[in-house]
Amino acid sequence: MLRNVIRQSSLRSRPVRSGVLFKQFHQTTYGLQDKKDLNESIMDKLHLEQGPSQTEQNDSTYESYVKYQAMFAGLLVIVGSVGGYEVYRNWEYLRRKIFGDSYDLSHFDEVYAQIQEKQQKKKDRLETMNVTLTNPNSSEVPGLYICGDNSNKMVSSDSKVKFQPIMKRLDIFDKFVARDVVLGESSGALINKKGDLYQWGAGFGADSSKPTLKGKDLIKAQISNGVVYALTKRGEVLYFPESAAQQKEFGQKEKGWFFSSTKKYAKISAKQPIRDISAGKDHIVLLDTKGSVLTAATGLKTVDKSHGQFGIPEFSQFDAPPAPNTAHEVTLLNKVRENNSVLDREIRKVVAGNYFTMCLDSLGNIWTFGKNTYGSLGKEVDYNTEIIPYPTKVEMIGKRFKRSDLPQCVDIAAGGDTAYASFVSSDIYELFEKTMKKNKSFDMEKLSDEQKESLVHFSWGHGLKGELGNGHFVHGQAEPSKIQKLNDLREFNEVSNKIEVLGLRGISVGGNHAVATLTNGDVYDWGDNEFGQLGNGKRIRSGVPAPVPSLLEPGQKKQKSTNNRLQLATTNKYTQVVVAGPTTTAIYYRLRN
């Protein structure tokens, strides 16, 4: 019975225990599920908060990967293309290298010659304009060649031609043998072999086939400030307006034995005959037969301002400029004090820049005065030396020589705001110096071979357009620098059987360019080339001297090679001479005396 009771109680208790356990399990399960849901909710929340940045990072990484992959693929394409081209270009070499074929040298000389010819053509090619030469005359026929700016119809009568970068003949002066040619800003002047003066260009504005001034036996001309200045063989300086229209209104009455006439010119009075003249923008320098220097203002009315170019302290930048066409003696230059006495200084050559003057004395010293803004006077520029209205000696040149050397100038040139000079030096001090002190002169022809070998060319002043010729483009330079290209020129002399230094016949200076003629007739030019005034077929300025191509002959459209360099001819009747203007360059045939 007791056993039955226990059995029943155990049976009765099983459902209750099972329910309790199920309930506990159910609660536990729901608790775990709630925790799981909570964890998932938290994870979702965290995913929402942190997921976007992670996604962006993944996207950025993927984009970088794609980008680098594309770059790598592009690089492979480039390398493959270049490699394929090189393989194609060198296929014959590679084929022989890989398969062992022997080289075919039977046509080597022919192929090599073709390669050399192509390289030479590429090297010597000139960017010369195709020009049809309408003039049938060759360079053997006297005349006038000209290149450069044509804004004033100085190069061509065709107004469509704005500039001419190669030398072409002016038909109006065919067969002319001239005494002198001068190029101005708006007109030019030519003196024929009889001494008559012709003009051309828009600044003249009349018939160029008729002489402007005839029967005065002229030998040299200059153009300055709208006036033409002409030097006669007798040593007189005549002047008249540049414009043909003004020439009609200009003149002075000249009395004769039976009647009076009107002259088309006026004269600059001087005590001594004048042997040379040189003009700047608004002044002219006169050199008389005694070696004295005079200066005068140019033009038909008083100039606006003095820049010290007259060499007279009374006409400084602070004073009123002198009246035009009145000569004034440069006393401080012409006289020298020595041993408590005043002696005459002999000047051998005078040249003028825009607003400054250079003079070379018989001892080989250079004297300058005028505007020094760019160092044109060979003096360092400051407030006190920007304008120097009195003669000063160029002394900075001594820095370019050894202390034992005695440098002496043998030639000078000037134009624009740039100055040029050629020097020789000697170590034989006593012989050289005592001879000069005794004779008071310096003669280039008496130089020894050693002195001629020391010939050096210098430049200073404005150089922004390459005028200095030293390879540098500078605003201004007061200290003289060597024109190395000209200094290095040498030639074999068959008479002496040795290589000798080539000297200069002279340098002609324009506004911003210069042209040098060597003793062998070669021509080198440098500087500004905006209008083709260098005559090389281009319009690129040159900072160093370069040879000028030879003249175009009839039937020839362009220069084929720079090796066809210009060499000025000399015959028993004439000598070809090159002259530079402000923006033009010309070659004329000078009458031989």
XYZ file of C-alpha atoms in Angstrom:
593
model
C 0.000 0.000 0.000
C 2.766 2.308 0.940
C 4.504 1.301 -2.247
C 1.415 2.227 -4.241
C 1.131 5.570 -2.511
C 4.779 6.403 -3.354
C 4.299 5.246 -6.872
C 1.198 7.386 -7.326
C 2.846 10.385 -5.798
C 5.796 9.983 -8.103
C 3.517 9.639 -11.049
C 1.583 12.676 -9.934
C 4.721 14.755 -9.544
C 6.259 14.041 -12.984
C 3.944 16.315 -14.969
C 4.491 19.099 -12.536
C 8.284 18.764 -12.737
C 8.221 18.519 -16.494
C 6.141 21.682 -16.733
C 8.465 23.521 -14.445
C 11.457 22.443 -16.416
C 9.793 23.361 -19.688
C 8.856 26.726 -18.262
C 12.398 27.309 -17.100
C 13.786 26.164 -20.427
C 11.288 28.343 -22.255
C 12.295 31.329 -20.166
C 15.948 30.589 -20.708
C 15.418 30.206 -24.439
C 13.527 33.437 -24.635
C 16.259 35.116 -22.606
C 18.914 33.911 -24.974
C 16.814 34.934 -27.922
C 16.331 38.385 -26.419
C 20.071 38.688 -25.866
C 20.700 37.565 -29.420
C 18.181 40.059 -30.744
C 19.747 42.722 -28.568
C 23.206 41.857 -29.832
C 21.996 41.895 -33.399
C 20.285 45.229 -32.754
C 23.470 46.647 -31.292
C 25.525 45.233 -34.134
C 23.099 46.670 -36.665
C 23.290 49.998 -34.925
C 27.060 49.854 -34.879
C 27.033 48.779 -38.490
C 24.852 51.740 -39.401
C 27.109 54.100 -37.471
C 30.446 52.728 -38.632
C 29.542 51.000 -41.864
C 29.517 53.981 -44.283
C 33.092 55.061 -43.504
C 34.295 51.517 -43.827
C 32.445 51.215 -47.108
C 33.913 54.431 -48.371
C 37.363 53.212 -47.414
C 36.801 49.994 -49.278
C 35.484 51.896 -52.288
C 38.496 54.220 -52.243
C 40.866 51.282 -52.071
C 39.123 49.672 -54.980
C 39.220 52.856 -57.027
C 42.953 53.211 -56.374
C 43.457 49.644 -57.416
C 41.563 50.202 -60.656
C 43.446 53.438 -61.289
C 46.863 51.857 -60.810
C 45.794 48.926 -62.901
C 44.849 51.310 -65.740
C 48.114 53.238 -65.378
C 50.108 50.049 -65.477
C 48.215 48.910 -68.547
C 48.850 52.270 -70.234
C 52.533 52.071 -69.374
C 52.697 48.620 -70.879
C 51.074 49.963 -74.045
C 53.597 52.817 -74.280
C 56.572 50.569 -73.610
C 55.232 48.075 -76.086
C 54.727 50.739 -78.738
C 58.200 52.209 -78.268
C 59.737 48.781 -78.154
C 57.874 47.746 -81.279
C 59.007 50.886 -83.079
C 62.626 50.326 -82.052
C 62.433 46.709 -83.171
C 60.989 47.839 -86.494
C 63.621 50.535 -86.902
C 66.514 48.237 -86.029
C 65.081 45.081 -87.528
C 67.984 44.521 -89.875
C 70.470 44.774 -87.044
C 68.417 42.487 -84.780
C 67.859 39.994 -87.563
C 71.577 39.766 -88.218
C 72.313 39.621 -84.508
C 69.818 36.824 -83.826
C 70.186 34.749 -86.966
C 73.853 35.445 -87.536
C 73.580 37.030 -90.985
C 76.641 38.955 -92.133
C 76.559 42.702 -92.837
C 76.282 43.867 -96.419
C 78.988 46.529 -96.729
C 78.935 46.787 -100.493
C 76.919 50.040 -100.375
C 78.282 51.381 -97.106
C 80.066 54.392 -98.614
C 77.001 55.363 -100.614
C 74.639 55.066 -97.653
C 77.049 56.911 -95.364
C 77.362 59.741 -97.884
C 73.584 60.047 -98.055
C 73.356 60.222 -94.269
C 76.063 62.890 -94.142
C 74.333 64.898 -96.843
C 71.010 64.826 -94.975
C 72.679 65.894 -91.744
C 74.515 68.717 -93.496
C 71.325 69.960 -95.147
C 69.563 69.959 -91.808
C 72.446 71.802 -90.179
C 72.853 74.415 -92.899
C 69.186 75.013 -93.677
C 68.162 78.654 -93.536
C 64.657 79.856 -92.787
C 64.890 82.213 -95.736
C 61.838 83.658 -97.385
C 61.146 82.535 -100.903
C 61.848 85.691 -102.841
C 61.667 86.175 -106.551
C 64.443 88.490 -107.649
C 63.038 90.757 -110.319
C 66.348 92.550 -110.803
C 68.419 90.718 -113.441
C 71.765 92.176 -112.307
C 74.222 90.015 -110.414
C 76.356 91.147 -107.502
C 79.173 91.923 -109.949
C 77.169 94.923 -111.145
C 77.496 97.950 -108.808
C 74.390 99.088 -106.974
C 72.801 99.098 -103.538
C 71.620 96.075 -101.531
C 69.445 96.629 -98.473
C 67.442 94.683 -95.865
C 65.419 95.382 -92.738
C 62.470 97.607 -91.851
C 60.300 98.843 -94.720
C 57.791 100.921 -92.747
C 59.242 104.019 -94.466
C 59.771 102.391 -97.880
C 63.536 102.370 -97.552
C 63.838 98.696 -98.498
C 61.138 98.430 -101.149
C 58.699 100.740 -102.897
C 56.019 98.083 -102.369
C 53.982 99.127 -99.325
C 52.872 95.512 -98.814
C 56.431 94.600 -97.846
C 56.696 95.294 -94.110
C 60.218 93.967 -93.674
C 62.901 92.288 -95.750
C 65.178 89.737 -93.984
C 67.581 89.284 -96.912
C 69.636 91.678 -99.000
C 67.892 92.841 -102.172
C 68.895 95.392 -104.761
C 67.226 98.796 -105.037
C 66.545 99.244 -108.732
C 66.917 103.035 -108.635
C 70.619 102.752 -107.759
C 71.639 100.060 -110.238
C 75.147 100.606 -111.631
C 75.809 103.325 -109.031
C 79.317 103.499 -107.610
C 79.075 105.643 -104.498
C 81.313 107.682 -102.253
C 79.086 107.193 -99.230
C 75.695 105.872 -98.088
C 73.881 106.777 -94.875
C 70.705 105.172 -93.512
C 68.333 107.198 -91.356
C 65.124 106.335 -89.558
C 62.798 107.332 -92.393
C 65.088 107.961 -95.374
C 68.493 107.241 -96.816
C 71.079 109.261 -98.711
C 73.630 108.215 -101.338
C 76.523 110.249 -102.722
C 77.464 109.075 -106.201
C 80.957 108.999 -107.656
C 80.615 112.621 -108.847
C 79.743 113.884 -105.385
C 76.015 114.435 -105.981
C 73.549 113.464 -103.248
C 70.443 111.337 -103.834
C 67.679 110.550 -101.345
C 65.007 107.867 -101.018
C 62.382 106.724 -98.512
C 59.129 108.074 -97.084
C 61.017 110.653 -95.035
C 62.168 112.197 -98.306
C 58.930 111.743 -100.231
C 59.969 112.738 -103.749
C 61.612 111.472 -106.949
C 64.719 109.510 -105.980
C 66.096 109.365 -109.520
C 67.072 113.048 -109.369
C 69.830 114.387 -107.098
C 68.820 116.568 -104.178
C 72.148 118.399 -104.071
C 74.367 118.576 -107.119
C 77.777 119.971 -107.970
C 79.123 120.300 -104.402
C 81.688 117.486 -104.527
C 80.334 115.750 -101.426
C 82.226 112.927 -99.735
C 80.137 111.995 -96.669
C 76.596 112.422 -95.328
C 74.751 112.041 -92.015
C 71.050 112.271 -91.093
C 69.966 113.632 -87.717
C 66.793 115.146 -86.295
C 65.122 115.610 -89.688
C 68.141 117.232 -91.349
C 70.728 115.927 -93.842
C 74.356 116.961 -93.188
C 76.858 116.656 -96.036
C 80.640 117.066 -95.929
C 82.322 118.504 -99.019
C 85.791 117.685 -100.259
C 86.818 121.233 -99.360
C 85.916 120.640 -95.718
C 82.576 122.439 -95.561
C 79.534 121.048 -93.751
C 76.275 121.733 -95.586
C 72.816 120.964 -94.267
C 69.229 120.985 -95.509
C 65.882 119.421 -94.490
C 65.404 115.698 -94.926
C 61.875 116.150 -96.292
C 61.438 117.237 -99.908
C 58.429 119.339 -98.896
C 60.512 121.298 -96.379
C 63.369 121.645 -98.845
C 61.137 123.798 -101.060
C 60.693 126.300 -98.243
C 64.320 126.144 -97.083
C 67.112 128.198 -98.589
C 69.405 131.162 -98.284
C 70.285 133.811 -100.804
C 73.757 133.630 -102.307
C 75.252 136.690 -103.985
C 77.171 136.381 -107.220
C 79.123 138.755 -109.497
C 76.144 139.571 -111.689
C 73.103 138.182 -109.888
C 72.004 136.458 -106.672
C 70.489 133.021 -106.329
C 68.767 130.990 -103.627
C 70.763 128.135 -102.147
C 68.995 124.928 -101.163
C 71.329 124.443 -98.215
C 73.019 126.214 -95.333
C 76.505 125.865 -93.791
C 77.893 125.173 -90.344
C 80.696 127.668 -89.803
C 84.073 126.422 -88.588
C 87.530 128.041 -88.416
C 89.316 125.058 -89.925
C 88.285 122.706 -92.741
C 86.353 119.683 -91.494
C 87.614 116.219 -92.399
C 85.009 113.981 -90.720
C 81.500 114.125 -89.253
C 79.336 111.798 -87.158
C 75.777 112.398 -85.930
C 73.574 111.131 -83.115
C 69.881 111.655 -82.463
C 70.115 115.426 -82.090
C 73.809 116.353 -82.218
C 76.667 116.231 -84.701
C 80.409 115.929 -84.049
C 82.927 117.620 -86.350
C 86.646 116.763 -86.619
C 88.796 119.379 -88.321
C 92.083 118.966 -90.146
C 94.088 119.965 -87.048
C 92.604 117.190 -84.970
C 90.257 119.414 -82.955
C 86.651 118.497 -82.143
C 83.546 120.653 -82.449
C 79.940 119.780 -81.644
C 76.591 121.255 -82.632
C 72.910 120.611 -82.054
C 71.027 119.305 -85.087
C 67.605 119.993 -86.538
C 65.845 123.162 -87.603
C 64.729 124.179 -84.116
C 66.257 124.039 -80.651
C 66.357 120.567 -79.138
C 64.227 119.915 -76.076
C 66.978 118.861 -73.697
C 70.714 118.420 -73.455
C 72.164 115.078 -72.368
C 75.763 116.286 -72.144
C 76.530 115.026 -75.658
C 78.112 118.357 -76.664
C 81.071 117.941 -74.285
C 80.703 121.482 -72.947
C 79.823 122.026 -69.264
C 77.771 125.115 -70.166
C 75.378 122.811 -72.033
C 74.778 120.285 -69.266
C 71.454 118.658 -68.459
C 70.685 121.565 -66.134
C 71.245 124.238 -68.778
C 69.480 125.309 -71.936
C 70.715 123.371 -74.989
C 72.651 125.227 -77.706
C 71.054 126.741 -80.778
C 70.947 124.307 -83.705
C 73.665 124.150 -86.374
C 76.140 126.342 -84.496
C 79.513 124.696 -83.906
C 81.179 124.897 -80.489
C 84.757 123.879 -79.788
C 85.218 121.193 -77.130
C 88.065 122.975 -75.388
C 88.479 120.511 -72.528
C 89.156 117.801 -75.098
C 91.223 119.736 -77.614
C 93.657 121.136 -75.044
C 95.867 119.276 -72.585
C 97.987 120.658 -69.769
C 101.530 119.334 -69.668
C 104.509 120.742 -67.726
C 102.637 123.932 -66.812
C 101.814 124.608 -70.429
C 98.709 124.071 -72.536
C 99.197 121.918 -75.630
C 96.926 120.740 -78.406
C 95.579 117.218 -78.187
C 95.250 115.520 -81.565
C 92.037 113.575 -82.095
C 92.162 110.884 -84.782
C 88.542 109.737 -84.929
C 85.091 110.790 -83.691
C 81.875 108.741 -83.516
C 78.449 109.484 -82.069
C 75.806 107.359 -80.390
C 72.255 108.462 -79.765
C 73.141 110.873 -76.965
C 76.868 110.389 -76.379
C 80.172 111.012 -78.162
C 83.421 109.014 -78.415
C 86.801 110.377 -79.487
C 90.098 108.570 -80.120
C 93.316 110.553 -79.668
C 96.731 110.017 -81.230
C 98.054 108.181 -78.155
C 95.359 105.531 -78.291
C 93.184 106.930 -75.489
C 89.375 107.049 -75.630
C 87.433 110.099 -74.454
C 83.664 110.078 -73.956
C 80.925 112.467 -72.861
C 77.136 112.552 -72.847
C 74.421 110.226 -71.577
C 75.647 107.332 -69.447
C 72.353 105.707 -68.407
C 73.439 102.328 -69.838
C 77.160 102.699 -69.144
C 77.834 103.930 -72.694
C 80.682 106.178 -71.475
C 82.535 103.311 -69.818
C 81.764 104.699 -66.356
C 79.840 103.051 -63.538
C 76.341 104.519 -63.410
C 75.184 106.539 -60.400
C 73.551 109.897 -59.755
C 76.749 111.824 -60.506
C 77.697 109.888 -63.640
C 74.349 109.288 -65.341
C 75.117 112.323 -67.507
C 78.672 113.633 -67.953
C 78.789 116.907 -69.968
C 82.592 117.047 -70.269
C 85.245 114.708 -71.750
C 86.332 111.821 -69.535
C 88.873 109.126 -70.266
C 87.793 105.486 -70.496
C 89.981 103.770 -67.907
C 88.072 100.629 -66.971
C 89.589 98.878 -69.986
C 92.816 98.399 -68.028
C 91.126 95.734 -65.901
C 91.028 93.473 -68.946
C 94.820 93.439 -69.368
C 97.779 92.369 -67.272
C 99.587 94.989 -65.233
C 102.637 94.664 -67.443
C 100.567 95.311 -70.578
C 100.163 98.730 -72.122
C 96.756 98.711 -73.876
C 96.212 101.203 -76.681
C 93.039 101.728 -78.700
C 93.332 101.523 -82.488
C 89.683 101.982 -83.529
C 86.286 102.973 -82.122
C 82.631 102.731 -83.162
C 79.310 103.750 -81.631
C 75.600 103.679 -82.315
C 72.392 103.652 -80.326
C 73.529 103.374 -76.708
C 76.430 100.968 -77.305
C 80.159 101.582 -77.753
C 82.869 99.451 -79.381
C 86.659 99.629 -79.385
C 89.636 97.594 -80.609
C 92.811 97.439 -78.518
C 96.351 96.150 -78.818
C 98.846 95.716 -75.998
C 102.596 95.380 -75.626
C 105.071 94.372 -72.931
C 107.858 96.372 -74.542
C 107.129 99.421 -72.424
C 110.179 101.587 -73.061
C 110.223 101.210 -76.836
C 106.491 101.668 -77.170
C 105.957 104.445 -74.628
C 109.019 106.546 -75.476
C 108.204 106.445 -79.162
C 104.710 107.758 -78.466
C 105.930 110.495 -76.159
C 108.404 111.625 -78.758
C 106.135 111.535 -81.795
C 102.827 112.228 -79.998
C 101.158 109.694 -82.250
C 100.181 106.064 -82.470
C 100.193 104.343 -85.854
C 98.498 100.994 -86.387
C 100.719 100.272 -89.391
C 103.850 100.447 -87.224
C 102.690 97.784 -84.822
C 104.858 94.724 -84.377
C 103.585 91.234 -85.138
C 103.331 90.605 -81.398
C 101.142 93.674 -80.939
C 98.915 92.741 -83.870
C 98.533 89.278 -82.368
C 97.217 90.897 -79.172
C 94.340 92.641 -81.003
C 91.205 92.482 -78.825
C 87.725 93.873 -79.473
C 85.521 95.224 -76.662
C 81.981 96.512 -76.204
C 80.017 98.241 -73.458
C 76.732 100.060 -72.931
C 73.241 98.862 -73.816
C 72.957 95.150 -74.580
C 69.368 94.068 -74.023
C 68.992 93.016 -77.663
C 72.408 91.405 -78.010
C 74.294 94.522 -79.159
C 77.296 93.744 -76.940
C 78.087 90.606 -78.933
C 79.308 88.745 -75.847
C 76.390 86.317 -75.659
C 74.654 88.158 -72.811
C 71.442 90.157 -73.052
C 71.794 92.844 -70.377
C 70.108 96.186 -69.823
C 73.373 98.053 -69.414
C 77.056 97.347 -68.853
C 79.651 99.980 -67.985
C 82.688 97.707 -67.873
C 84.053 96.750 -71.312
C 83.681 93.074 -72.178
C 85.418 91.090 -74.887
C 83.612 90.194 -78.103
C 85.112 86.740 -77.973
C 83.776 85.552 -81.325
C 85.648 88.320 -83.152
C 88.754 87.814 -81.030
C 88.967 84.124 -81.959
C 88.883 84.627 -85.737
C 92.104 83.558 -87.442
C 93.208 82.751 -90.963
C 96.188 81.126 -92.633
C 98.424 83.654 -94.366
C 100.009 82.123 -97.455
C 102.639 84.861 -97.620
C 103.911 84.489 -94.052
C 103.011 80.778 -94.030
C 101.363 80.963 -90.610
C 97.986 81.437 -88.947
C 97.312 85.080 -88.107
C 94.651 87.022 -86.229
C 92.045 88.600 -88.487
C 91.714 92.318 -87.952
C 88.743 94.551 -88.660
C 88.225 97.025 -91.449
C 85.617 98.556 -89.208
C 82.320 98.204 -87.347
C 79.149 99.936 -88.498
C 76.570 100.343 -85.732
C 72.814 100.742 -86.112
C 70.165 101.425 -83.514
C 70.422 98.024 -81.810
C 72.628 95.949 -84.116
C 76.188 96.030 -85.414
C 78.012 94.804 -88.519
C 81.744 94.064 -88.572
C 83.869 93.722 -91.704
C 87.050 91.665 -91.372
C 90.270 92.347 -93.225
C 89.616 89.342 -95.483
C 86.198 90.710 -96.514
C 84.056 88.437 -94.329
C 81.051 90.082 -92.680
C 79.704 89.284 -89.201
C 76.684 90.903 -87.552
C 74.793 90.610 -84.280
C 72.102 92.272 -82.169
C 68.456 93.030 -82.847
C 66.808 91.375 -85.834
C 63.156 92.335 -85.440
C 62.902 93.467 -89.067
C 65.493 91.119 -90.557
C 68.210 93.796 -90.478
C 70.887 91.138 -89.905
C 70.259 89.922 -93.450
C 70.358 86.219 -92.571
C 66.803 85.400 -93.660
C 65.546 85.190 -90.081
C 64.016 87.504 -87.511
C 65.762 86.133 -84.432
C 68.180 88.376 -82.560
C 71.746 87.202 -82.144
C 73.843 87.719 -79.021
C 77.127 86.814 -80.727
C 78.631 87.727 -84.119
C 77.541 85.368 -86.896
C 78.564 85.278 -90.575
C 76.175 86.871 -93.053
C 75.012 84.657 -95.964
C 76.158 85.582 -99.448
C 74.038 87.778 -101.690
C 71.234 86.155 -103.658
C 71.902 85.993 -107.350
C 69.283 86.090 -110.159
C 67.417 82.780 -110.426
C 68.245 81.870 -106.846
C 65.277 81.825 -104.427
C 67.000 81.051 -101.157
C 70.374 80.440 -99.633
C 71.125 76.748 -99.489
C 73.889 76.789 -96.934
C 75.353 79.042 -94.303
C 78.757 78.079 -95.701
C 77.981 80.424 -98.588
C 79.091 83.316 -96.422
C 79.249 86.875 -97.631
C 82.675 88.138 -98.675
C 82.835 91.752 -99.759
C 84.463 92.104 -103.156
C 87.263 94.488 -104.075
C 88.189 95.392 -107.647
C 90.294 98.097 -109.231
C 87.155 100.271 -109.501
C 85.236 99.695 -106.278
C 85.111 98.072 -102.846
C 81.912 96.680 -101.383
C 81.091 98.355 -98.062
C 78.434 97.416 -95.496
C 76.678 100.113 -93.464
C 74.090 99.845 -90.663
C 71.149 102.144 -90.023
C 68.693 102.336 -87.114
C 66.667 99.327 -88.367
C 68.227 98.586 -91.767
C 71.513 97.382 -93.252
C 72.914 98.067 -96.719
C 75.823 97.157 -98.974
C 77.079 99.687 -101.496
C 79.975 99.881 -103.939
C 82.463 102.518 -102.806
C 84.597 104.252 -105.385
C 88.296 103.451 -105.021
C 90.575 106.461 -105.053
